Coordinates of C-alpha atoms and ligand atoms in Angstrom, one line a residue:
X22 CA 20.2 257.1 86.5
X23 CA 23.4 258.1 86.5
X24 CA 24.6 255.8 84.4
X25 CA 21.9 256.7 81.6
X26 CA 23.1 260.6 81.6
X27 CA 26.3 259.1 80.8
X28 CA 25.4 256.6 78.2
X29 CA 23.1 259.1 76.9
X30 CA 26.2 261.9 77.1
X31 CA 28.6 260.0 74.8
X32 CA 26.0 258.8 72.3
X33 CA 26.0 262.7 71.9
X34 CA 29.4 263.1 71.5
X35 CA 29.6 260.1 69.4
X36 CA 26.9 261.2 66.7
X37 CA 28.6 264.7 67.1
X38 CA 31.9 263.6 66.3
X39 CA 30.6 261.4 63.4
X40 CA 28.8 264.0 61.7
X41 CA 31.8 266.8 62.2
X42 CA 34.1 264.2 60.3
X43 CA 31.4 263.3 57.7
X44 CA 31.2 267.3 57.3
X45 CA 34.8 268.0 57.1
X46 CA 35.0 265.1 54.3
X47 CA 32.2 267.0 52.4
X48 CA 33.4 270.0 52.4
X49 CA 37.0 268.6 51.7
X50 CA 38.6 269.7 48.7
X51 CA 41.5 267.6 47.1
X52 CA 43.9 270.1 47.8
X53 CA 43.1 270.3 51.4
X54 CA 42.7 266.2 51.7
X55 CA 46.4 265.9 50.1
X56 CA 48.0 268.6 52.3
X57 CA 51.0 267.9 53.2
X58 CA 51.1 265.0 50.9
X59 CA 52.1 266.6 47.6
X60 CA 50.5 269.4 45.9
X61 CA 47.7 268.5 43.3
X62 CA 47.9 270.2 40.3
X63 CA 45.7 270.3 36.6
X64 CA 46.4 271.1 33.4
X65 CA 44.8 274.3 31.9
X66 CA 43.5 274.9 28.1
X67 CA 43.0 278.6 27.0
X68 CA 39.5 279.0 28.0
X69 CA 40.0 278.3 31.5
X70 CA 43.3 280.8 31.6
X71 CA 40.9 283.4 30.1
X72 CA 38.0 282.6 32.8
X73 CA 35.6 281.6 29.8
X74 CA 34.7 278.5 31.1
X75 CA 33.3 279.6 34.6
X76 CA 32.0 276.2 36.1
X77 CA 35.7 274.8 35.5
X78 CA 37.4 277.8 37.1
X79 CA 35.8 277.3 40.7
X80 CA 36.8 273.6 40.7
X81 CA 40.2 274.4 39.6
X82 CA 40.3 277.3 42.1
X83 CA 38.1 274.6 45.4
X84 CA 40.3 271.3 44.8
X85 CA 43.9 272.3 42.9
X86 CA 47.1 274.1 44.1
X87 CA 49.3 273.7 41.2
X88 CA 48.6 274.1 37.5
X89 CA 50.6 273.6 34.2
X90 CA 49.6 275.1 31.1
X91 CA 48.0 272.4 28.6
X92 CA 49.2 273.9 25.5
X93 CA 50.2 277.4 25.0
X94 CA 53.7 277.6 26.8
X95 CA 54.9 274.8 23.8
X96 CA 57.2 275.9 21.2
X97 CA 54.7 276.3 18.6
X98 CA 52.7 278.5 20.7
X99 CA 55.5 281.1 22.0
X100 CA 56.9 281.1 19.1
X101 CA 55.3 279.8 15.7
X102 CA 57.9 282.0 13.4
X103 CA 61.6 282.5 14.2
X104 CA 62.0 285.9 16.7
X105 CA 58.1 286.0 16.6
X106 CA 57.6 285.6 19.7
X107 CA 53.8 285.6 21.5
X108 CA 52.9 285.2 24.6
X109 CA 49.7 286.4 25.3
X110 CA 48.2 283.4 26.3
X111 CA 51.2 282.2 28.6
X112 CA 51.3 285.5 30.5
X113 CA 47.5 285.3 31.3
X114 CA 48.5 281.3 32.6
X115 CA 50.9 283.3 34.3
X116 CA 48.9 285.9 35.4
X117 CA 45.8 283.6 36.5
X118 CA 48.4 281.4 38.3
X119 CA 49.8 283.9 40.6
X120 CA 46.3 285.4 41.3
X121 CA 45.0 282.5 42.5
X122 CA 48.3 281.7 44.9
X123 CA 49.1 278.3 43.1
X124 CA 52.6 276.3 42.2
X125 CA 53.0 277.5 38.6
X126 CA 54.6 274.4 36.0
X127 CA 55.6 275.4 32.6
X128 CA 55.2 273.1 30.3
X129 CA 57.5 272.6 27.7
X130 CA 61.0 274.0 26.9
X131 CA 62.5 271.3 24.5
X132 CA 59.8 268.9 23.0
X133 CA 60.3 266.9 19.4
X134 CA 56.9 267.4 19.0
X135 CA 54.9 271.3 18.6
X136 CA 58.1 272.7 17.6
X137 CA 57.2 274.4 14.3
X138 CA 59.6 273.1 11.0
X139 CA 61.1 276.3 10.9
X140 CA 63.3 275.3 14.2
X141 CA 65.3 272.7 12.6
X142 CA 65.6 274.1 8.7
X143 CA 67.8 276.7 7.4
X144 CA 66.4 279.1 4.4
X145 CA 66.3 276.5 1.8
X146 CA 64.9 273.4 4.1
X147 CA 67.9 271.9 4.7
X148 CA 69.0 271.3 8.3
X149 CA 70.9 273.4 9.9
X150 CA 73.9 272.8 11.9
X151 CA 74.8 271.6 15.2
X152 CA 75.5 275.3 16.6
X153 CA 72.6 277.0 15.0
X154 CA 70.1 274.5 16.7
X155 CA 72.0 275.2 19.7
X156 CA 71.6 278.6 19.1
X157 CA 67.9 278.5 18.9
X158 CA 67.4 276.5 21.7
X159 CA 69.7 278.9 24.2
X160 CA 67.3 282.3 22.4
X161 CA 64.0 279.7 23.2
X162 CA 64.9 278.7 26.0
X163 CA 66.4 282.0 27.6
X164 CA 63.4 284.2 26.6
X165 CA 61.0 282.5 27.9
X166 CA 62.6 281.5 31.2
X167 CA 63.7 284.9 31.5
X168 CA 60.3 286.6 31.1
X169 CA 58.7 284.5 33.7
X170 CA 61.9 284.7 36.2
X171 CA 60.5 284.2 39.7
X172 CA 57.4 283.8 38.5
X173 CA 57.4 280.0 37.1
X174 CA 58.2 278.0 39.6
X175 CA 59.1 274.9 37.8
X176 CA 59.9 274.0 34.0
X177 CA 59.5 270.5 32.1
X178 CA 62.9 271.4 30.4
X179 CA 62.9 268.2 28.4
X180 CA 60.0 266.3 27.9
X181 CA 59.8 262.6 25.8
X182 CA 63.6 262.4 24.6
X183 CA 63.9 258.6 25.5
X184 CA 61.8 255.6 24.0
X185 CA 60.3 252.8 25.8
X186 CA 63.2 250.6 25.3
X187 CA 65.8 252.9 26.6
X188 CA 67.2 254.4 23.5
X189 CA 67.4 257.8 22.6
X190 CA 64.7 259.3 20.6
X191 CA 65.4 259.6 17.0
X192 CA 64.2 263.8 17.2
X193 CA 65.8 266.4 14.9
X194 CA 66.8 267.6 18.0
X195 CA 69.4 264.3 18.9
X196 CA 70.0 264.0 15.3
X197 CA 71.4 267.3 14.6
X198 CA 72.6 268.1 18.5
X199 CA 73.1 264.5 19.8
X200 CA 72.2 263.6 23.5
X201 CA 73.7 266.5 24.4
X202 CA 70.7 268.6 23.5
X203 CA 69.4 267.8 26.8
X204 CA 72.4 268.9 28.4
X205 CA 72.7 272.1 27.3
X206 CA 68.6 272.7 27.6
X207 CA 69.5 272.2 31.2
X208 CA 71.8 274.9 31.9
X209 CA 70.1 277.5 29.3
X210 CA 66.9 277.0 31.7
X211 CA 69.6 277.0 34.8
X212 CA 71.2 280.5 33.7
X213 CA 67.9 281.9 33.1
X214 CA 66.4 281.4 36.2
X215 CA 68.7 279.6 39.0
X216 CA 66.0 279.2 41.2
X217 CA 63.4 277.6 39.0
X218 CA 62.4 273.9 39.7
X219 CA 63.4 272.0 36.2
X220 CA 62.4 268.4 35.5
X221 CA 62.4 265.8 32.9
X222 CA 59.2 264.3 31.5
X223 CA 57.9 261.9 30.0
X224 CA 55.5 258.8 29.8
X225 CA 55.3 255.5 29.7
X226 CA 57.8 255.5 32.7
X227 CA 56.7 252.1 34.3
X228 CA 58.7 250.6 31.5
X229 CA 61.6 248.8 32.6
X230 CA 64.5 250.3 29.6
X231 CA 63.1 254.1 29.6
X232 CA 63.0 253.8 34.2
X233 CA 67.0 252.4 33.4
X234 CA 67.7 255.0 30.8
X235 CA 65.8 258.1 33.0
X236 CA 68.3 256.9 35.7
X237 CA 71.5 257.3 34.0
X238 CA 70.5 260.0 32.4
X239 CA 70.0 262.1 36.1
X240 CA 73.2 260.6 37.5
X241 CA 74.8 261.9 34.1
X242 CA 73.4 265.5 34.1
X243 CA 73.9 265.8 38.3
X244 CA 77.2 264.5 37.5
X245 CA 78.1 267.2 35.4
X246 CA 77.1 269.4 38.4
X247 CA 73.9 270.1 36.5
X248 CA 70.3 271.0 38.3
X249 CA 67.9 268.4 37.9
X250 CA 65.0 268.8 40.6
X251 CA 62.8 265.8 39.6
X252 CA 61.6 263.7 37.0
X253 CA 57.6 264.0 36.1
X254 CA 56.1 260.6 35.1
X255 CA 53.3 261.2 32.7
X256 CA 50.5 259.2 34.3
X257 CA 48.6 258.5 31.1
X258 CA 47.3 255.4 32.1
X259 CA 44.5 252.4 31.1
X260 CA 42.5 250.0 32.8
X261 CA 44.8 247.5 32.5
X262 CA 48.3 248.9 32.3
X263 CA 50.6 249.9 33.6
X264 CA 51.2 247.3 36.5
X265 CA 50.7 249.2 39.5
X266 CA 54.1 247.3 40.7
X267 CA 55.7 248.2 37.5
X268 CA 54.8 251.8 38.2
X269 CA 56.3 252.1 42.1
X270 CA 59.4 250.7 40.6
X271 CA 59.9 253.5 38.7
X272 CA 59.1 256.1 41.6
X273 CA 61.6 254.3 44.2
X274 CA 64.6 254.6 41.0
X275 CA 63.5 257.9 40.8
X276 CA 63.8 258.8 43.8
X277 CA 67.0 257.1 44.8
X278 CA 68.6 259.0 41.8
X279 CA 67.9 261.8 44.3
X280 CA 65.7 263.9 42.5
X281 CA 61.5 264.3 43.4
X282 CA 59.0 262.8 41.9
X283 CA 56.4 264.0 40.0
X284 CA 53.1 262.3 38.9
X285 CA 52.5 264.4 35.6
X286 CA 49.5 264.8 33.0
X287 CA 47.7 261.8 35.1
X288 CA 44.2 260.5 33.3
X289 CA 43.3 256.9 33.2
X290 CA 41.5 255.9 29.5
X291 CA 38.7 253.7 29.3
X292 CA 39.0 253.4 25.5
X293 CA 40.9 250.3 24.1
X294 CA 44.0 251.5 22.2
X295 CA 43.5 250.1 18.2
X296 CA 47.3 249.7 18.1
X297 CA 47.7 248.4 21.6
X298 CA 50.4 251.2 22.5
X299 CA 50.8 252.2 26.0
X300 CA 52.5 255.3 25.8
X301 CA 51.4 258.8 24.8
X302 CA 52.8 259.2 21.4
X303 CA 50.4 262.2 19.3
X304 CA 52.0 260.7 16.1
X305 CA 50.2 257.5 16.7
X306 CA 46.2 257.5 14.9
X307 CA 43.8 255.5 13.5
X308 CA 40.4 255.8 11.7
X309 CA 37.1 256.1 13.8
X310 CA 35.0 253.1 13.4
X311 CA 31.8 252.9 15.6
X312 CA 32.9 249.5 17.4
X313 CA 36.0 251.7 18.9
X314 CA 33.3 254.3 20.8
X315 CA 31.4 251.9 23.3
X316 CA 30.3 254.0 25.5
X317 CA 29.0 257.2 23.5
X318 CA 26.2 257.3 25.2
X319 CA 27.6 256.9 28.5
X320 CA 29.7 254.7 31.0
X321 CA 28.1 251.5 32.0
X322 CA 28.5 251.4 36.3
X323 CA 30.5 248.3 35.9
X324 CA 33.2 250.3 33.7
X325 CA 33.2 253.4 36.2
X326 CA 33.9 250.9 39.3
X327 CA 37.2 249.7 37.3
X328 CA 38.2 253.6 36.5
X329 CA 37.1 254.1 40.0
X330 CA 39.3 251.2 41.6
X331 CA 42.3 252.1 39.0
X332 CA 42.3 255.7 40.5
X333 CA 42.1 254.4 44.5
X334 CA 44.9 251.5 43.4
X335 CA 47.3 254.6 42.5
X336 CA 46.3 256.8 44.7
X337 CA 47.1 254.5 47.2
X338 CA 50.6 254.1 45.9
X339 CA 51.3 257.9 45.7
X340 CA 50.2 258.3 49.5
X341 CA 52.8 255.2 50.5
X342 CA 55.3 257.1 49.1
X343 CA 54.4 260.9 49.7
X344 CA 57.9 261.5 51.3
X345 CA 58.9 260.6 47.5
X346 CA 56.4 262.3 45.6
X347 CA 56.1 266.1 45.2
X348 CA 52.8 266.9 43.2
X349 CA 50.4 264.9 41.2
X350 CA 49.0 266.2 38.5
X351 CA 45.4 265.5 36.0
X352 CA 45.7 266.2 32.2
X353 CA 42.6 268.2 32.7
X354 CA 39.4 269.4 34.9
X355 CA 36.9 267.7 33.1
X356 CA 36.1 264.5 30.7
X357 CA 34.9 266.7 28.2
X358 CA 38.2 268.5 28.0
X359 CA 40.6 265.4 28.0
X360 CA 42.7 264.9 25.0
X361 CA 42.1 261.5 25.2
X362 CA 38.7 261.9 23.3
X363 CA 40.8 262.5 19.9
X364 CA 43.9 260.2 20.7
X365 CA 44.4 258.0 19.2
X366 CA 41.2 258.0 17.6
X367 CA 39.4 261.4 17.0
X368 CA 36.1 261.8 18.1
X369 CA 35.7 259.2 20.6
X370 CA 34.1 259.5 24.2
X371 CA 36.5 259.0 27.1
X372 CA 36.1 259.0 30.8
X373 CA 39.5 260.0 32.0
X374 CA 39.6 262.5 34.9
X375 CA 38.2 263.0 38.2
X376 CA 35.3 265.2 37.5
X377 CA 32.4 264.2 34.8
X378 CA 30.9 266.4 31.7
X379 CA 28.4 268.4 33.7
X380 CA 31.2 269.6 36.2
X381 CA 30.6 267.2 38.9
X382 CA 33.2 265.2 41.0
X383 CA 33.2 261.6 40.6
X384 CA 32.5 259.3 43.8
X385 CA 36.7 259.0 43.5
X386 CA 37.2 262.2 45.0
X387 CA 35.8 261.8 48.0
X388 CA 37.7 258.3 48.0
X389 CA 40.8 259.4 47.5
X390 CA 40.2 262.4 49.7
X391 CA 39.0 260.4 52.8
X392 CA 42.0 257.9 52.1
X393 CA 44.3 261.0 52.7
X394 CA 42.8 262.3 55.7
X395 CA 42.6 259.1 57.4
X396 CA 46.6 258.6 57.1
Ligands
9MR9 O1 46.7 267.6 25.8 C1 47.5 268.1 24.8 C2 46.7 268.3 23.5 O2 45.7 269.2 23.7 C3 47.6 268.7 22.4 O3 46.8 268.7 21.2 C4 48.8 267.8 22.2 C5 49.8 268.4 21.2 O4 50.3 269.6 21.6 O5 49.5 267.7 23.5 C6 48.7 267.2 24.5 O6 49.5 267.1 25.7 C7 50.6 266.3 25.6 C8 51.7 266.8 26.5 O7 52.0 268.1 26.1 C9 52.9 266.0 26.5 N1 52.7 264.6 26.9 C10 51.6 264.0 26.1 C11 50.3 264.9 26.2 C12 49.2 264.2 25.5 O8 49.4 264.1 24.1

């Protein structure tokens, strides 16, 4: 008799215990799963910063601590004329990030691309001088750090300025500056705000020449006794590259060059690149033929498994080496907002993120949730 009370005791407990941790999976959110991991951040377009798009805001505000503004804190955007400077839309990313208690990224200072012609020309469309570029990047780069002093917690100072091979990127900005130009955005950020975070970005960072260019280039700037606090690698990934190996490589150099690292502006395409590229160059595009959309009308379940399994393989890498890692990013909330649906092909439907066109989280989350809270 005894012995049945007992038995019939800890079944109890049992089917208690497994229901409570079911529950607590549930009602998870990613940010809670990953705490203490790294922070998991998103990127924001201007109708989530102005609360337009309601059903985006409460996922943003259930499963994300951090958030990086998607487009309005780029050159272009703060300011499209010289001295014209407008920041509406970055104060509200601002504003909306310090309402809602979360790790505020701003996203970009110095950026060959979405910096208007105006930056690089003199009156009559010639290029100007070494010291007036410099110029303009220290007024660029000191107003806008300056206005959001305390505030912004970390900046993508340089983002893209090395190619996949290692070599310096042919921008106006090397080309009139030389590699110095990263240098010197540096400390312009540094004097602005000395407490500010300040990374370098950029993608295609499983590469073997741009990991062993990133590398010297940190040992060069904290050998000048400059402030590098980590390197962001853009996870714009595919189904099939990069090599999940490839990838950790890159984290463990970036991390022995003693700076954090930083899993940025992470989607995974389903779409087949036309020109094969890996990276996540904007200049790249090609024509829309029908054969490039297959799945317009939706993802067939054995495609979705392979996104899902892509997701779990480097999720699982960025938990191995959370002691390395200090926030993860997506390149937006939903599918429906991803760039990737106009690059490099405009008009396509892409599959990218972790939550689907009607709002709704993908099986992944919980995955990659339950993977965190089992560690
Ligand atoms: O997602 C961004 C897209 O909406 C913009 O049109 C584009 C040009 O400003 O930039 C995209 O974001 C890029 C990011 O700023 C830097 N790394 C590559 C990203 C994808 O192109």
């Amino acid at each position: 008799m005894k012995k049945v009370v007992l038995f019939s005791f800890s079944c109890v407990l049992m089917m208690l215990a497994v229901s409570y941790t079911n529950d607590q999976f549930k009602s998870s959110s990613l940010k809670a799963a990953f705490k203490h991991k790294f922070l998991i951040g998103v990127s924001l377009n201007n109708g989530q910063i102005w609360g337009r798009d309601t059903a985006a805001l409460k996922i943003i505000k259930t499963h994300f601590n951090s958030v990086v503004a998607e487009n309005c804190m780029k050159i272009v955007s703060l300011q499209p004329r010289e001295g014209q400077f407008r920041f509406r839309d970055a104060d509200q990313f601002v504003n909306f990030g310090e309402k809602n208690k979360l790790f505020i990224i701003g996203h970009t200072l110095i950026w060959h691309s979405q910096t208007p012609d105006w930056f690089f020309v003199d009156a009559d469309g010639n290029d100007v001088s070494r010291e007036v570029l410099i110029e303009r990047m220290r007024r660029h780069i000191t107003t806008v750090v300056s206005r959001y002093k305390g505030r912004v917690n970390g900046w993508d100072v340089v983002n893209e300025a090395i190619l996949d091979d290692g070599s310096w990127r042919k921008s106006k900005f090397y080309n009139i500056i030389g590699e110095d130009f990263i240098r010197l955005a540096f400390e312009f950020a540094h004097a602005a705000d000395p407490k500010a975070e300040l990374y370098y970005n950029d993608f295609s960072m499983a590469q073997e020449g741009k990991r062993n260019a990133v590398v010297r280039m940190v040992h060069k700037l904290k050998g000048l006794g400059l402030k590098i606090t980590g390197v962001g690698m853009q996870g714009h990934l595919g189904l099939d590259y990069p090599k999940v190996a490839d990838f950790e490589k890159s984290i463990l150099a970036f991390s022995a060059a003693a700076v954090h690292v930083m899993i940025t502006e992470l989607d995974i395409t389903v779409l087949q690149n036309p020109g094969r590229s890996m990276g996540a160059d904007i200049s790249q595009n090609y024509t829309y033929k029908k054969e490039m959309n297959p799945y317009a009308a939706g993802l067939p379940d054995s495609v979705a498994k392979i996104l899902e399994q892509r997701y779990v393989a480097f999720f699982k890498l960025f938990l191995k080496h959370q002691n390395k890692i200090s926030r993860v990013t997506l390149w937006g909330v939903t599918d429906g907002d991803s760039w990737r649906n106009n690059w490099p092909v405009f008009g396509r439907k892409d599959y990218p993120l972790l939550f689907d066109r009607q709002y709704k989280a993908k099986p992944v989350v919980q995955i990659i949730s339950e993977m965190s809270l089992m560690e």
